[in-house]
mmCIF file of C-alpha atoms in Angstrom:
data_model
loop_
_atom_site.group_PDB
_atom_site.id
_atom_site.type_symbol
_atom_site.label_atom_id
_atom_site.label_comp_id
_atom_site.label_asym_id
_atom_site.label_seq_id
_atom_site.Cartn_x
_atom_site.Cartn_y
_atom_site.Cartn_z
ATOM 1 C CA UNK A 474 10.300 -28.638 2.605
ATOM 2 C CA UNK A 475 11.235 -25.816 -0.148
ATOM 3 C CA UNK A 476 9.567 -22.597 0.444
ATOM 4 C CA UNK A 477 9.329 -19.976 -2.544
ATOM 5 C CA UNK A 478 8.719 -16.453 -1.965
ATOM 6 C CA UNK A 479 7.492 -14.128 -4.629
ATOM 7 C CA UNK A 480 8.901 -10.531 -4.249
ATOM 8 C CA UNK A 481 8.110 -10.471 -0.369
ATOM 9 C CA UNK A 482 11.493 -8.720 -0.008
ATOM 10 C CA UNK A 483 10.011 -5.943 -2.113
ATOM 11 C CA UNK A 484 7.306 -7.127 -0.829
ATOM 12 C CA UNK A 485 -13.518 7.389 19.495
ATOM 13 C CA UNK A 486 -15.848 7.702 16.461
ATOM 14 C CA UNK A 487 -15.234 11.452 17.185
ATOM 15 C CA UNK A 488 -17.296 13.105 14.501
ATOM 16 C CA UNK A 489 -18.478 12.973 11.124
ATOM 17 C CA UNK A 490 -17.969 16.357 10.000
ATOM 18 C CA UNK A 491 -15.708 18.267 7.774
ATOM 19 C CA UNK A 492 -15.575 22.081 7.511
ATOM 20 C CA UNK A 493 -14.265 23.761 4.423
ATOM 21 C CA UNK A 494 -14.848 26.929 2.860
ATOM 22 C CA UNK A 495 -17.651 27.834 5.694
ATOM 23 C CA UNK A 496 -19.671 24.825 4.648
ATOM 24 C CA UNK A 497 -20.343 21.820 7.092
ATOM 25 C CA UNK A 498 -20.657 18.667 5.139
ATOM 26 C CA UNK A 499 -22.322 15.796 6.956
ATOM 27 C CA UNK A 500 -23.092 12.096 5.795
ATOM 28 C CA UNK A 501 -22.005 8.625 5.488
ATOM 29 C CA UNK A 502 -18.109 7.705 5.324
ATOM 30 C CA UNK A 503 -18.535 7.009 1.865
ATOM 31 C CA UNK A 504 -19.783 10.587 1.214
ATOM 32 C CA UNK A 505 -16.958 11.937 3.401
ATOM 33 C CA UNK A 506 -14.448 9.903 1.237
ATOM 34 C CA UNK A 507 -16.017 11.670 -1.932
ATOM 35 C CA UNK A 508 -16.139 15.156 -0.613
ATOM 36 C CA UNK A 509 -12.602 14.870 0.783
ATOM 37 C CA UNK A 510 -11.371 13.781 -2.212
ATOM 38 C CA UNK A 511 -13.108 16.554 -4.163
ATOM 39 C CA UNK A 512 -11.813 19.003 -1.412
ATOM 40 C CA UNK A 513 -8.076 17.894 -2.015
ATOM 41 C CA UNK A 514 -8.582 18.238 -5.926
ATOM 42 C CA UNK A 515 -10.105 21.660 -5.976
ATOM 43 C CA UNK A 516 -7.323 23.166 -3.657
ATOM 44 C CA UNK A 517 -4.663 21.431 -5.640
ATOM 45 C CA UNK A 518 -6.050 22.824 -8.755
ATOM 46 C CA UNK A 519 -6.408 26.348 -7.098
ATOM 47 C CA UNK A 520 -2.954 26.314 -5.561
ATOM 48 C CA UNK A 521 -1.070 25.013 -8.583
ATOM 49 C CA UNK A 522 -3.499 26.623 -11.178
ATOM 50 C CA UNK A 523 -3.955 23.490 -13.039
ATOM 51 C CA UNK A 524 -6.753 20.809 -13.552
ATOM 52 C CA UNK A 525 -5.615 17.557 -11.524
ATOM 53 C CA UNK A 526 -7.116 14.346 -13.059
ATOM 54 C CA UNK A 527 -6.478 11.938 -10.505
ATOM 55 C CA UNK A 528 -9.546 9.490 -10.371
ATOM 56 C CA UNK A 529 -10.731 8.213 -6.886
ATOM 57 C CA UNK A 530 -9.393 4.665 -7.633
ATOM 58 C CA UNK A 531 -5.747 6.014 -7.811
ATOM 59 C CA UNK A 532 -6.367 7.953 -4.597
ATOM 60 C CA UNK A 533 -7.698 4.922 -2.554
ATOM 61 C CA UNK A 534 -4.485 2.581 -3.869
ATOM 62 C CA UNK A 535 -2.331 5.621 -2.648
ATOM 63 C CA UNK A 536 -3.670 5.896 0.610
ATOM 64 C CA UNK A 537 -3.357 2.196 0.897
ATOM 65 C CA UNK A 538 0.150 2.224 -0.252
ATOM 66 C CA UNK A 539 1.060 5.123 2.020
ATOM 67 C CA UNK A 540 -0.522 3.418 5.250
ATOM 68 C CA UNK A 541 1.523 0.461 4.393
ATOM 69 C CA UNK A 542 4.714 1.896 3.584
ATOM 70 C CA UNK A 543 4.575 5.728 4.401
ATOM 71 C CA UNK A 544 5.557 7.761 7.382
ATOM 72 C CA UNK A 545 3.462 10.811 7.983
ATOM 73 C CA UNK A 546 6.117 12.878 10.237
ATOM 74 C CA UNK A 547 6.006 15.963 12.087
ATOM 75 C CA UNK A 548 8.244 17.849 15.026
ATOM 76 C CA UNK A 549 8.367 21.337 15.771
ATOM 77 C CA UNK A 550 6.128 22.457 12.962
ATOM 78 C CA UNK A 551 8.394 20.853 10.537
ATOM 79 C CA UNK A 552 6.178 18.319 8.471
ATOM 80 C CA UNK A 553 7.325 15.438 6.149
ATOM 81 C CA UNK A 554 5.888 12.645 4.267
ATOM 82 C CA UNK A 555 8.274 9.869 3.145
ATOM 83 C CA UNK A 556 7.710 6.588 1.183
ATOM 84 C CA UNK A 557 10.492 4.002 0.782
ATOM 85 C CA UNK A 558 10.487 1.318 -1.754
ATOM 86 C CA UNK A 559 13.284 -0.843 -3.654
ATOM 87 C CA UNK A 560 11.031 -0.607 -6.444
ATOM 88 C CA UNK A 561 12.008 2.986 -7.597
ATOM 89 C CA UNK A 562 9.601 2.825 -10.399
ATOM 90 C CA UNK A 563 6.525 3.031 -8.306
ATOM 91 C CA UNK A 564 8.060 6.181 -6.328
ATOM 92 C CA UNK A 565 8.554 7.940 -9.653
ATOM 93 C CA UNK A 566 5.142 7.063 -10.840
ATOM 94 C CA UNK A 567 3.650 8.673 -7.805
ATOM 95 C CA UNK A 568 5.791 11.738 -8.125
ATOM 96 C CA UNK A 569 4.879 12.006 -11.635
ATOM 97 C CA UNK A 570 1.270 11.759 -10.831
ATOM 98 C CA UNK A 571 1.152 14.159 -7.812
ATOM 99 C CA UNK A 572 3.634 16.212 -9.513
ATOM 100 C CA UNK A 573 5.194 17.393 -5.853
ATOM 101 C CA UNK A 574 7.973 16.198 -3.976
ATOM 102 C CA UNK A 575 11.059 14.664 -5.130
ATOM 103 C CA UNK A 576 12.936 11.107 -4.970
ATOM 104 C CA UNK A 577 16.117 10.377 -3.561
ATOM 105 C CA UNK A 578 18.143 7.449 -4.867
ATOM 106 C CA UNK A 579 20.352 5.356 -2.767
ATOM 107 C CA UNK A 580 22.989 3.061 -4.130
ATOM 108 C CA UNK A 581 24.995 -0.039 -3.011
ATOM 109 C CA UNK A 582 28.094 1.627 -2.891
ATOM 110 C CA UNK A 583 26.537 4.296 0.214
ATOM 111 C CA UNK A 584 26.094 7.300 -2.066
ATOM 112 C CA UNK A 585 22.828 8.793 -2.858
ATOM 113 C CA UNK A 586 21.464 11.537 -5.311
ATOM 114 C CA UNK A 587 18.136 13.291 -6.574
ATOM 115 C CA UNK A 588 19.132 12.139 -9.882
ATOM 116 C CA UNK A 589 19.287 8.764 -11.046
ATOM 117 C CA UNK A 590 22.679 7.483 -12.112
ATOM 118 C CA UNK A 591 22.542 4.541 -14.317
ATOM 119 C CA UNK A 592 25.926 3.557 -13.880
ATOM 120 C CA UNK A 593 25.305 2.294 -10.166
ATOM 121 C CA UNK A 594 23.254 -0.420 -8.605
ATOM 122 C CA UNK A 595 20.312 0.894 -6.797
ATOM 123 C CA UNK A 596 19.461 -0.088 -3.259
ATOM 124 C CA UNK A 597 16.246 1.717 -2.658
ATOM 125 C CA UNK A 598 14.763 5.143 -3.045
ATOM 126 C CA UNK A 599 12.823 7.817 -1.180
ATOM 127 C CA UNK A 600 9.909 9.652 -2.110
ATOM 128 C CA UNK A 601 9.783 13.035 0.111
ATOM 129 C CA UNK A 602 7.523 15.743 0.611
ATOM 130 C CA UNK A 603 8.386 18.675 2.873
ATOM 131 C CA UNK A 604 6.748 21.705 1.544
ATOM 132 C CA UNK A 605 3.886 22.596 4.094
ATOM 133 C CA UNK A 606 1.622 23.872 1.324
ATOM 134 C CA UNK A 607 1.834 20.139 -0.308
ATOM 135 C CA UNK A 608 1.802 18.652 3.091
ATOM 136 C CA UNK A 609 -1.772 20.640 3.492
ATOM 137 C CA UNK A 610 -2.820 19.113 0.409
ATOM 138 C CA UNK A 611 -1.836 15.452 1.567
ATOM 139 C CA UNK A 612 -3.506 16.306 4.806
ATOM 140 C CA UNK A 613 -6.946 17.173 2.688
ATOM 141 C CA UNK A 614 -6.552 13.946 1.032
ATOM 142 C CA UNK A 615 -5.888 11.580 3.960
ATOM 143 C CA UNK A 616 -8.399 13.292 6.299
ATOM 144 C CA UNK A 617 -11.275 10.692 6.881
ATOM 145 C CA UNK A 618 -9.966 8.241 4.576
ATOM 146 C CA UNK A 619 -6.945 6.746 6.940
ATOM 147 C CA UNK A 620 -7.764 3.252 8.411
ATOM 148 C CA UNK A 621 -4.744 2.643 10.517
ATOM 149 C CA UNK A 622 -4.824 3.878 13.976
ATOM 150 C CA UNK A 623 -1.222 4.879 14.171
ATOM 151 C CA UNK A 624 -1.622 6.863 10.880
ATOM 152 C CA UNK A 625 -4.546 8.997 12.257
ATOM 153 C CA UNK A 626 -2.360 9.616 15.299
ATOM 154 C CA UNK A 627 0.330 10.952 12.951
ATOM 155 C CA UNK A 628 -2.240 12.948 10.886
ATOM 156 C CA UNK A 629 -3.251 14.509 14.104
ATOM 157 C CA UNK A 630 0.153 16.086 14.505
ATOM 158 C CA UNK A 631 0.028 17.258 11.043
ATOM 159 C CA UNK A 632 -3.258 19.293 11.758
ATOM 160 C CA UNK A 633 -1.767 20.794 14.949
ATOM 161 C CA UNK A 634 1.305 21.662 13.104
ATOM 162 C CA UNK A 635 -0.576 23.418 10.147
ATOM 163 C CA UNK A 636 -2.506 25.401 12.343
ATOM 164 C CA UNK A 637 0.652 26.633 14.071
ATOM 165 C CA UNK A 638 2.927 27.514 11.032
ATOM 166 C CA UNK A 639 3.292 30.662 9.646
ATOM 167 C CA UNK A 640 4.260 29.338 6.156
ATOM 168 C CA UNK A 641 0.731 28.898 5.056
ATOM 169 C CA UNK A 642 -1.514 31.328 3.107
ATOM 170 C CA UNK A 643 -5.032 30.106 3.018
ATOM 171 C CA UNK A 644 -5.800 32.847 0.604
ATOM 172 C CA UNK A 645 -3.918 30.614 -1.989
ATOM 173 C CA UNK A 646 -6.477 27.691 -1.175
ATOM 174 C CA UNK A 647 -10.072 27.294 -1.301
ATOM 175 C CA UNK A 648 -10.297 27.107 2.510
ATOM 176 C CA UNK A 649 -11.238 29.636 5.052
ATOM 177 C CA UNK A 650 -9.565 27.220 7.686
ATOM 178 C CA UNK A 651 -7.984 23.913 8.014
ATOM 179 C CA UNK A 652 -10.558 21.359 8.171
ATOM 180 C CA UNK A 653 -10.904 19.533 11.436
ATOM 181 C CA UNK A 654 -9.825 15.786 11.923
ATOM 182 C CA UNK A 655 -12.217 12.995 10.946
ATOM 183 C CA UNK A 656 -11.970 9.887 12.773
ATOM 184 C CA UNK A 657 -14.250 7.757 10.910
ATOM 185 C CA UNK A 658 -12.938 6.533 7.566
ATOM 186 C CA UNK A 659 -14.807 4.669 4.791
ATOM 187 C CA UNK A 660 -15.570 1.420 5.302
ATOM 188 C CA UNK A 661 -12.856 -1.336 4.262
ATOM 189 C CA UNK A 662 -14.285 -2.877 0.976
ATOM 190 C CA UNK A 663 -13.435 -5.166 -2.056
ATOM 191 C CA UNK A 664 -15.161 -2.292 -4.188
ATOM 192 C CA UNK A 665 -12.126 0.107 -4.113
ATOM 193 C CA UNK A 666 -8.375 0.310 -4.204
ATOM 194 C CA UNK A 667 -7.187 0.704 -0.702
ATOM 195 C CA UNK A 668 -6.364 -2.905 -0.040
ATOM 196 C CA UNK A 669 -4.493 -3.026 -3.370
ATOM 197 C CA UNK A 670 -2.236 -0.288 -2.274
ATOM 198 C CA UNK A 671 -1.960 -1.732 1.131
ATOM 199 C CA UNK A 672 -0.798 -5.093 -0.509
ATOM 200 C CA UNK A 673 1.545 -3.470 -2.779
ATOM 201 C CA UNK A 674 3.211 -2.369 0.498
ATOM 202 C CA UNK A 675 2.759 -5.109 3.141
ATOM 203 C CA UNK A 676 1.691 -8.284 0.953
ATOM 204 C CA UNK A 677 3.141 -11.364 -0.558
ATOM 205 C CA UNK A 678 1.935 -13.910 -2.865
ATOM 206 C CA UNK A 679 4.033 -17.072 -2.084
ATOM 207 C CA UNK A 680 3.611 -21.197 -2.302
ATOM 208 C CA UNK A 681 5.251 -23.784 -0.832
ATOM 209 C CA UNK A 682 6.265 -27.194 -1.912
ATOM 210 C CA UNK A 683 5.647 -29.824 0.518
ATOM 211 C CA UNK A 684 6.584 -33.639 0.240
ATOM 212 C CA UNK A 685 4.246 -36.031 1.903
ATOM 213 C CA UNK A 686 4.698 -39.673 1.801
ATOM 214 C CA UNK A 687 7.073 -39.368 -1.233
ATOM 215 C CA UNK A 688 4.509 -37.233 -3.068
ATOM 216 C CA UNK A 689 4.589 -33.462 -3.991
ATOM 217 C CA UNK A 690 1.948 -30.746 -2.693
ATOM 218 C CA UNK A 691 1.661 -27.215 -3.279
ATOM 219 C CA UNK A 692 0.153 -24.911 -0.865
ATOM 220 C CA UNK A 693 -0.675 -21.546 -2.043
ATOM 221 C CA UNK A 694 -0.658 -18.405 0.378
ATOM 222 C CA UNK A 695 -1.551 -14.916 0.321
ATOM 223 C CA UNK A 696 0.146 -13.126 2.987
ATOM 224 C CA UNK A 697 -0.207 -9.547 4.770
ATOM 225 C CA UNK A 698 1.738 -8.517 7.818
ATOM 226 C CA UNK A 699 1.974 -4.897 9.729
ATOM 227 C CA UNK A 700 3.028 -3.629 12.944
ATOM 228 C CA UNK A 701 0.442 -3.426 15.875
ATOM 229 C CA UNK A 702 -2.595 -3.219 13.612
ATOM 230 C CA UNK A 703 -4.336 -6.560 14.654
ATOM 231 C CA UNK A 704 -7.928 -5.346 13.839
ATOM 232 C CA UNK A 705 -7.264 -4.350 10.260
ATOM 233 C CA UNK A 706 -5.935 -7.577 9.350
ATOM 234 C CA UNK A 707 -8.981 -9.356 10.864
ATOM 235 C CA UNK A 708 -11.025 -6.900 8.976
ATOM 236 C CA UNK A 709 -9.355 -7.916 5.642
ATOM 237 C CA UNK A 710 -9.340 -11.723 6.330
ATOM 238 C CA UNK A 711 -13.125 -11.455 7.096
ATOM 239 C CA UNK A 712 -13.590 -9.600 3.796
ATOM 240 C CA UNK A 713 -11.760 -12.389 2.027
ATOM 241 C CA UNK A 714 -12.314 -15.607 3.566
ATOM 242 C CA UNK A 715 -14.658 -14.863 6.315
ATOM 243 C CA UNK A 716 -12.654 -15.477 9.259
ATOM 244 C CA UNK A 717 -10.372 -13.879 11.755
ATOM 245 C CA UNK A 718 -6.743 -14.685 11.005
ATOM 246 C CA UNK A 719 -4.509 -12.366 12.569
ATOM 247 C CA UNK A 720 -1.823 -13.880 14.567
ATOM 248 C CA UNK A 721 0.941 -12.225 16.534
ATOM 249 C CA UNK A 722 4.521 -13.380 15.192
ATOM 250 C CA UNK A 723 7.134 -13.671 18.064
ATOM 251 C CA UNK A 724 9.388 -10.678 17.507
ATOM 252 C CA UNK A 725 11.613 -8.691 19.773
ATOM 253 C CA UNK A 726 10.237 -5.314 21.284
ATOM 254 C CA UNK A 727 7.603 -4.993 18.419
ATOM 255 C CA UNK A 728 4.208 -6.288 17.583
ATOM 256 C CA UNK A 729 3.892 -7.786 14.396
ATOM 257 C CA UNK A 730 0.568 -9.213 13.339
ATOM 258 C CA UNK A 731 0.336 -11.476 10.208
ATOM 259 C CA UNK A 732 -2.567 -13.277 8.199
ATOM 260 C CA UNK A 733 -1.930 -16.152 5.923
ATOM 261 C CA UNK A 734 -5.047 -17.165 3.550
ATOM 262 C CA UNK A 735 -4.675 -20.653 2.262
ATOM 263 C CA UNK A 736 -6.146 -20.424 -1.293
ATOM 264 C CA UNK A 737 -5.740 -23.952 -2.947
ATOM 265 C CA UNK A 738 -8.866 -25.444 -1.061
ATOM 266 C CA UNK A 739 -11.059 -26.411 -3.936
ATOM 267 C CA UNK A 740 -14.254 -26.349 -1.937
ATOM 268 C CA UNK A 741 -13.850 -23.073 -0.162
ATOM 269 C CA UNK A 742 -13.386 -21.082 -3.221
ATOM 270 C CA UNK A 743 -11.438 -18.426 -1.262
ATOM 271 C CA UNK A 744 -9.048 -17.855 -4.118
ATOM 272 C CA UNK A 745 -12.000 -16.617 -6.222
ATOM 273 C CA UNK A 746 -12.185 -13.599 -3.785
ATOM 274 C CA UNK A 747 -8.382 -12.475 -3.994
ATOM 275 C CA UNK A 748 -8.230 -13.195 -8.005
ATOM 276 C CA UNK A 749 -11.281 -11.291 -8.481
ATOM 277 C CA UNK A 750 -10.502 -8.493 -6.521
ATOM 278 C CA UNK A 751 -6.611 -7.945 -7.912
ATOM 279 C CA UNK A 752 -7.782 -8.767 -11.437
ATOM 280 C CA UNK A 753 -10.300 -5.515 -10.790
ATOM 281 C CA UNK A 754 -7.663 -3.203 -9.084
ATOM 282 C CA UNK A 755 -4.281 -4.003 -10.650
ATOM 283 C CA UNK A 756 -1.206 -3.980 -8.250
ATOM 284 C CA UNK A 757 1.465 -1.391 -9.254
ATOM 285 C CA UNK A 758 4.674 -2.466 -7.879
ATOM 286 C CA UNK A 759 6.419 -5.590 -9.027
ATOM 287 C CA UNK A 760 3.910 -7.633 -6.814
ATOM 288 C CA UNK A 761 1.683 -7.397 -9.944
ATOM 289 C CA UNK A 762 4.080 -10.104 -11.772
ATOM 290 C CA UNK A 763 4.305 -11.894 -8.623
ATOM 291 C CA UNK A 764 0.331 -12.236 -8.744
ATOM 292 C CA UNK A 765 0.343 -13.402 -12.387
ATOM 293 C CA UNK A 766 3.131 -16.161 -11.355
ATOM 294 C CA UNK A 767 1.241 -17.074 -8.237
ATOM 295 C CA UNK A 768 -2.162 -17.448 -10.149
ATOM 296 C CA UNK A 769 -0.645 -19.607 -12.933
ATOM 297 C CA UNK A 770 0.737 -21.819 -9.900
ATOM 298 C CA UNK A 771 -2.765 -21.957 -8.330
ATOM 299 C CA UNK A 772 -4.506 -22.810 -11.440
ATOM 300 C CA UNK A 773 -1.946 -25.792 -11.968
ATOM 301 C CA UNK A 774 -2.484 -27.355 -8.624
ATOM 302 C CA UNK A 775 -6.313 -26.737 -8.207
ATOM 303 C CA UNK A 776 -7.945 -30.323 -8.319
ATOM 304 C CA UNK A 777 -4.782 -32.020 -9.403
ATOM 305 C CA UNK A 778 -2.832 -32.569 -6.064
ATOM 306 C CA UNK A 779 -0.630 -34.295 -5.518
ATOM 307 C CA UNK A 780 1.574 -33.163 -8.800
ATOM 308 C CA UNK A 781 3.723 -34.967 -11.082
ATOM 309 C CA UNK A 782 7.452 -34.448 -11.434
ATOM 310 C CA UNK A 783 6.823 -32.257 -14.872
ATOM 311 C CA UNK A 784 4.676 -29.980 -12.953
ATOM 312 C CA UNK A 785 6.959 -29.464 -9.998
ATOM 313 C CA UNK A 786 9.763 -28.786 -12.315
ATOM 314 C CA UNK A 787 7.945 -26.260 -14.070
ATOM 315 C CA UNK A 788 6.622 -24.673 -11.107
ATOM 316 C CA UNK A 789 10.459 -24.303 -9.861
ATOM 317 C CA UNK A 790 11.622 -23.030 -13.027
ATOM 318 C CA UNK A 791 8.904 -20.223 -13.365
ATOM 319 C CA UNK A 792 9.644 -19.117 -9.855
ATOM 320 C CA UNK A 793 13.336 -19.062 -10.277
ATOM 321 C CA UNK A 794 13.048 -17.341 -13.340
ATOM 322 C CA UNK A 795 10.729 -14.644 -11.744
ATOM 323 C CA UNK A 796 12.982 -13.829 -8.890
ATOM 324 C CA UNK A 797 15.934 -13.618 -10.702
ATOM 325 C CA UNK A 798 14.301 -11.239 -13.151
ATOM 326 C CA UNK A 799 13.569 -8.858 -10.193
ATOM 327 C CA UNK A 800 16.995 -8.849 -8.755
ATOM 328 C CA UNK A 801 17.462 -5.759 -10.598
ATOM 329 C CA UNK A 802 14.290 -3.626 -11.017
ATOM 330 C CA UNK A 803 15.330 -1.462 -13.962
#
């Protein structure tokens, strides 16, 4: 069996209240989502005296990506937000969109710099935010919109720390105090870009070439995996294929759960949910190109299994070319 992976390597309910500027805002989780995003934008605009034009779709994507790939760190009132990616272009896009924080580039020779050195091979990058005023803005964005339990716990540390720090001057914001933690979040849905961001961080579009009785078959699979968060993976698989698929992977010391959704069963039409979703909400990392190749292979195989020699060779060629094209990301 030959296994092709497309960019895999890159690859309680306490309250429903947010308090801000002396107002108590009650409502559904979707209403809270709208209000917290508006609160983030309003305070960003006042603090930086600008007009931030980031829409909700980008914010949904960014939160999903951050939950999959980010770290909300807090220790002794020192708060940090970190994203680590081999695809440095997406880190630069995030920095330029939010216009806060900085990117550190790490090179294969062991060196690092805040400036991109084009004569060196990049290993990966880190997008970092450490200023507590910027951390407060991220807190306003994340609050009530995180879906992973471990990220909510991390955000709680920010809340406690921000309430103690002397670096903040709330007069520079549209706030009387730091809004309380919201523990319920907007419902997981195929109508927003959260899953797209989470897939950019944790997903994989892949296929296997399997030989049975001397004939070649293709198995098309969409994969997501994450540490500890079994429930969110089951929610995603229920949305996409109406079935709980999360399985524990045998690992040492940590619990990694994974879903594998088989997509080339022409009778179940599961592939349509995935294709329709990612055609609506475009992936922003190199996984967008993976998805394009994945779709092409899927459409070649639908209703045509087993495949003839020419189609198998074509699939091998496009997958090999695609992987080689991403050895260097710039």
